[in-house]
Amino acid sequence: MINSQTTVREVALQMPESTRLFEKLKIDYCCGGNQPLANACASAGIDIDNVMRVLGKMSQSNSTEASALDFQNASLTELIEHILNTHHVFTKSEMERLQSLADKVLNAHGGNHPELVHMDELFTRLCADLKPHMFKEEQVLFPYILAMTQAAELNQAGPFAPFGTVNNPVRMMMKEHDIAGQILRELRALTSDYKVPPDACISYRTLYEALENFEKDLHQHIHLENNVLFPKALELENALLQQS
Ligand SMILES: [Fe+2]
Ligand SMILES: [Fe+2]
């Protein structure tokens, strides 16, 4: 049961559709989601009662709809497949498309809109951070989690961890998520919530709309890793250690 003291993270886990509302209200549910809903609303200057009402309506209308994937009850393998096929694929293709679009918009409008220089720099930095980040997840962390899952299924000892414990790469990934979250906040502030100026061309509008979608997807992606996948992986590693 959700109440004003439930953490934002917990609400996002229990009601995945609430993340759409959090995006709209600019309430952080991925990296900074570990605070009660009441506190998050207070610091965002939003009336908690209104938020509770909207959440209540949402849960009523969704109780009849089957959710696409029940993340909390999904297996680690399903979660990793979902993260890779949905978020990693999207992030990679959008990074490539938006980097050239951002350069194009900067060349065309940088004279009248000098903030575009900083926007381009921030997005380039975000991509430069995300590429090796996803590579580490794909090559090191996720294969280790999948190997743990297999060991558990076969009742075998856990796989060798070259990094000591899974807690180490998890901590590193979470730190990198925080940095990405900070860059997203800077981008949002710089672009005044992705508001296009009246003289913006189609490319400019397309870019800002796509950047906002990119932000939304990355929030969801980080939420699934920080709040669902990583805690489950830590739990599984502990279970395997106790068993051996
Ligand atoms: Fe990821
Ligand atoms: Fe990640």
Short mmCIF file of N, CA, C and O in Angstrom, two decimals, residues 102-157:
data_model
loop_
_atom_site.label_atom_id
_atom_site.label_comp_id
_atom_site.label_asym_id
_atom_site.label_seq_id
_atom_site.Cartn_x
_atom_site.Cartn_y
_atom_site.Cartn_z
N ALA A 102 22.77 17.23 -33.19
CA ALA A 102 23.18 18.33 -32.30
C ALA A 102 24.24 19.19 -32.98
O ALA A 102 24.18 20.42 -32.92
N ASP A 103 25.18 18.54 -33.68
CA ASP A 103 26.21 19.30 -34.39
C ASP A 103 25.58 20.17 -35.47
O ASP A 103 25.94 21.33 -35.66
N LYS A 104 24.59 19.59 -36.18
CA LYS A 104 23.92 20.30 -37.26
C LYS A 104 23.18 21.53 -36.72
O LYS A 104 23.28 22.63 -37.26
N VAL A 105 22.47 21.35 -35.62
CA VAL A 105 21.70 22.44 -35.02
C VAL A 105 22.66 23.52 -34.49
O VAL A 105 22.42 24.72 -34.66
N LEU A 106 23.77 23.07 -33.90
CA LEU A 106 24.76 24.02 -33.39
C LEU A 106 25.32 24.87 -34.54
O LEU A 106 25.42 26.09 -34.43
N ASN A 107 25.65 24.23 -35.67
CA ASN A 107 26.20 24.98 -36.80
C ASN A 107 25.21 25.98 -37.35
O ASN A 107 25.56 27.09 -37.71
N ALA A 108 23.94 25.58 -37.39
CA ALA A 108 22.93 26.45 -37.99
C ALA A 108 22.48 27.57 -37.04
O ALA A 108 22.17 28.67 -37.49
N HIS A 109 22.40 27.28 -35.74
CA HIS A 109 21.78 28.25 -34.81
C HIS A 109 22.69 28.73 -33.69
O HIS A 109 22.26 29.54 -32.87
N GLY A 110 23.94 28.24 -33.66
CA GLY A 110 24.86 28.60 -32.58
C GLY A 110 25.07 30.11 -32.47
O GLY A 110 25.26 30.63 -31.37
N GLY A 111 25.02 30.81 -33.59
CA GLY A 111 25.22 32.25 -33.59
C GLY A 111 24.17 32.97 -32.77
O GLY A 111 24.49 33.82 -31.93
N ASN A 112 22.91 32.62 -32.98
CA ASN A 112 21.81 33.27 -32.25
C ASN A 112 21.57 32.66 -30.88
O ASN A 112 20.94 33.29 -30.04
N HIS A 113 21.99 31.40 -30.72
CA HIS A 113 21.71 30.70 -29.46
C HIS A 113 23.00 30.09 -28.90
O HIS A 113 23.24 28.90 -29.06
N PRO A 114 23.82 30.94 -28.25
CA PRO A 114 25.13 30.45 -27.79
C PRO A 114 25.03 29.30 -26.79
O PRO A 114 25.98 28.54 -26.63
N GLU A 115 23.88 29.10 -26.13
CA GLU A 115 23.74 27.98 -25.17
C GLU A 115 23.86 26.63 -25.88
O GLU A 115 24.11 25.60 -25.24
N LEU A 116 23.70 26.66 -27.21
CA LEU A 116 23.81 25.39 -27.95
C LEU A 116 25.22 24.81 -27.90
O LEU A 116 25.40 23.60 -28.00
N VAL A 117 26.20 25.68 -27.71
CA VAL A 117 27.59 25.20 -27.61
C VAL A 117 27.71 24.31 -26.38
O VAL A 117 28.21 23.18 -26.45
N HIS A 118 27.17 24.79 -25.27
CA HIS A 118 27.23 24.03 -24.02
C HIS A 118 26.36 22.77 -24.11
O HIS A 118 26.73 21.71 -23.62
N MET A 119 25.20 22.90 -24.77
CA MET A 119 24.31 21.74 -24.95
C MET A 119 25.06 20.62 -25.69
O MET A 119 25.05 19.47 -25.28
N ASP A 120 25.74 21.02 -26.78
CA ASP A 120 26.48 20.05 -27.58
C ASP A 120 27.60 19.40 -26.75
O ASP A 120 27.80 18.19 -26.80
N GLU A 121 28.28 20.22 -25.96
CA GLU A 121 29.36 19.70 -25.11
C GLU A 121 28.82 18.71 -24.07
O GLU A 121 29.40 17.65 -23.85
N LEU A 122 27.71 19.10 -23.45
CA LEU A 122 27.13 18.23 -22.41
C LEU A 122 26.69 16.90 -23.01
O LEU A 122 26.93 15.83 -22.43
N PHE A 123 26.03 16.96 -24.15
CA PHE A 123 25.55 15.71 -24.76
C PHE A 123 26.73 14.84 -25.19
O PHE A 123 26.71 13.62 -25.01
N THR A 124 27.79 15.47 -25.71
CA THR A 124 28.98 14.72 -26.12
C THR A 124 29.60 14.04 -24.89
O THR A 124 29.99 12.87 -24.94
N ARG A 125 29.63 14.77 -23.78
CA ARG A 125 30.19 14.21 -22.54
C ARG A 125 29.35 13.03 -22.05
O ARG A 125 29.86 11.99 -21.64
N LEU A 126 28.03 13.22 -22.12
CA LEU A 126 27.13 12.14 -21.68
C LEU A 126 27.37 10.88 -22.51
O LEU A 126 27.49 9.78 -21.97
N CYS A 127 27.48 11.06 -23.83
CA CYS A 127 27.70 9.89 -24.71
C CYS A 127 29.06 9.26 -24.42
O CYS A 127 29.18 8.03 -24.39
N ALA A 128 30.07 10.11 -24.20
CA ALA A 128 31.42 9.59 -23.94
C ALA A 128 31.44 8.78 -22.64
O ALA A 128 32.23 7.86 -22.48
N ASP A 129 30.57 9.12 -21.70
CA ASP A 129 30.48 8.37 -20.44
C ASP A 129 29.65 7.10 -20.62
O ASP A 129 29.98 6.04 -20.09
N LEU A 130 28.56 7.22 -21.36
CA LEU A 130 27.64 6.08 -21.48
C LEU A 130 28.20 4.92 -22.30
O LEU A 130 27.91 3.77 -22.02
N LYS A 131 29.01 5.24 -23.31
CA LYS A 131 29.54 4.16 -24.16
C LYS A 131 30.37 3.16 -23.34
O LYS A 131 30.06 1.97 -23.34
N PRO A 132 31.44 3.60 -22.65
CA PRO A 132 32.20 2.61 -21.85
C PRO A 132 31.39 2.03 -20.70
O PRO A 132 31.60 0.89 -20.31
N HIS A 133 30.44 2.80 -20.19
CA HIS A 133 29.59 2.31 -19.10
C HIS A 133 28.79 1.08 -19.57
O HIS A 133 28.79 0.03 -18.92
N MET A 134 28.13 1.22 -20.70
CA MET A 134 27.32 0.10 -21.20
C MET A 134 28.21 -1.07 -21.62
O MET A 134 27.83 -2.22 -21.46
N PHE A 135 29.40 -0.73 -22.12
CA PHE A 135 30.34 -1.79 -22.52
C PHE A 135 30.71 -2.64 -21.30
O PHE A 135 30.72 -3.87 -21.36
N LYS A 136 30.97 -1.98 -20.17
CA LYS A 136 31.34 -2.71 -18.94
C LYS A 136 30.18 -3.59 -18.47
O LYS A 136 30.37 -4.71 -18.02
N GLU A 137 28.97 -3.04 -18.56
CA GLU A 137 27.81 -3.84 -18.16
C GLU A 137 27.67 -5.07 -19.07
O GLU A 137 27.46 -6.19 -18.60
N GLU A 138 27.83 -4.83 -20.37
CA GLU A 138 27.62 -5.92 -21.33
C GLU A 138 28.73 -6.97 -21.28
O GLU A 138 28.47 -8.15 -21.47
N GLN A 139 29.96 -6.52 -21.02
CA GLN A 139 31.09 -7.45 -21.08
C GLN A 139 31.47 -8.05 -19.74
O GLN A 139 32.05 -9.12 -19.69
N VAL A 140 31.18 -7.36 -18.65
CA VAL A 140 31.66 -7.84 -17.35
C VAL A 140 30.50 -8.15 -16.39
O VAL A 140 30.32 -9.29 -15.96
N LEU A 141 29.72 -7.12 -16.07
CA LEU A 141 28.74 -7.28 -15.01
C LEU A 141 27.58 -8.21 -15.39
O LEU A 141 27.26 -9.14 -14.65
N PHE A 142 26.96 -7.96 -16.54
CA PHE A 142 25.80 -8.79 -16.90
C PHE A 142 26.19 -10.26 -17.12
O PHE A 142 25.48 -11.16 -16.63
N PRO A 143 27.33 -10.54 -17.81
CA PRO A 143 27.70 -11.96 -17.94
C PRO A 143 27.92 -12.63 -16.59
O PRO A 143 27.59 -13.79 -16.40
N TYR A 144 28.49 -11.87 -15.63
CA TYR A 144 28.71 -12.44 -14.30
C TYR A 144 27.36 -12.75 -13.63
O TYR A 144 27.19 -13.82 -13.04
N ILE A 145 26.41 -11.83 -13.76
CA ILE A 145 25.08 -12.07 -13.16
C ILE A 145 24.42 -13.29 -13.82
O ILE A 145 23.83 -14.14 -13.15
N LEU A 146 24.55 -13.39 -15.13
CA LEU A 146 23.95 -14.54 -15.83
C LEU A 146 24.63 -15.84 -15.39
O LEU A 146 23.97 -16.87 -15.23
N ALA A 147 25.95 -15.77 -15.19
CA ALA A 147 26.67 -16.98 -14.73
C ALA A 147 26.21 -17.37 -13.32
O ALA A 147 26.09 -18.56 -13.00
N MET A 148 25.93 -16.37 -12.49
CA MET A 148 25.43 -16.68 -11.13
C MET A 148 24.06 -17.36 -11.23
O MET A 148 23.78 -18.31 -10.50
N THR A 149 23.22 -16.85 -12.13
CA THR A 149 21.88 -17.43 -12.30
C THR A 149 21.99 -18.90 -12.70
O THR A 149 21.28 -19.76 -12.18
N GLN A 150 22.92 -19.15 -13.63
CA GLN A 150 23.10 -20.52 -14.11
C GLN A 150 23.59 -21.42 -12.97
O GLN A 150 23.09 -22.54 -12.80
N ALA A 151 24.54 -20.90 -12.20
CA ALA A 151 25.08 -21.68 -11.07
C ALA A 151 23.96 -22.02 -10.09
O ALA A 151 23.87 -23.15 -9.59
N ALA A 152 23.09 -21.04 -9.84
CA ALA A 152 21.99 -21.27 -8.89
C ALA A 152 21.04 -22.33 -9.43
O ALA A 152 20.59 -23.21 -8.69
N GLU A 153 20.76 -22.27 -10.73
CA GLU A 153 19.85 -23.26 -11.33
C GLU A 153 20.42 -24.67 -11.25
O GLU A 153 19.69 -25.63 -11.04
N LEU A 154 21.74 -24.77 -11.41
CA LEU A 154 22.39 -26.09 -11.41
C LEU A 154 22.86 -26.51 -10.02
O LEU A 154 23.55 -27.50 -9.87
N ASN A 155 22.55 -25.66 -9.03
CA ASN A 155 22.97 -25.94 -7.66
C ASN A 155 24.48 -26.02 -7.53
O ASN A 155 25.01 -26.87 -6.79
N GLN A 156 25.17 -25.18 -8.27
CA GLN A 156 26.64 -25.20 -8.24
C GLN A 156 27.15 -23.99 -7.48
O GLN A 156 26.38 -23.05 -7.22
N ALA A 157 28.46 -23.99 -7.22
CA ALA A 157 29.06 -22.82 -6.55
C ALA A 157 29.05 -21.64 -7.52
O ALA A 157 29.05 -21.83 -8.75
#
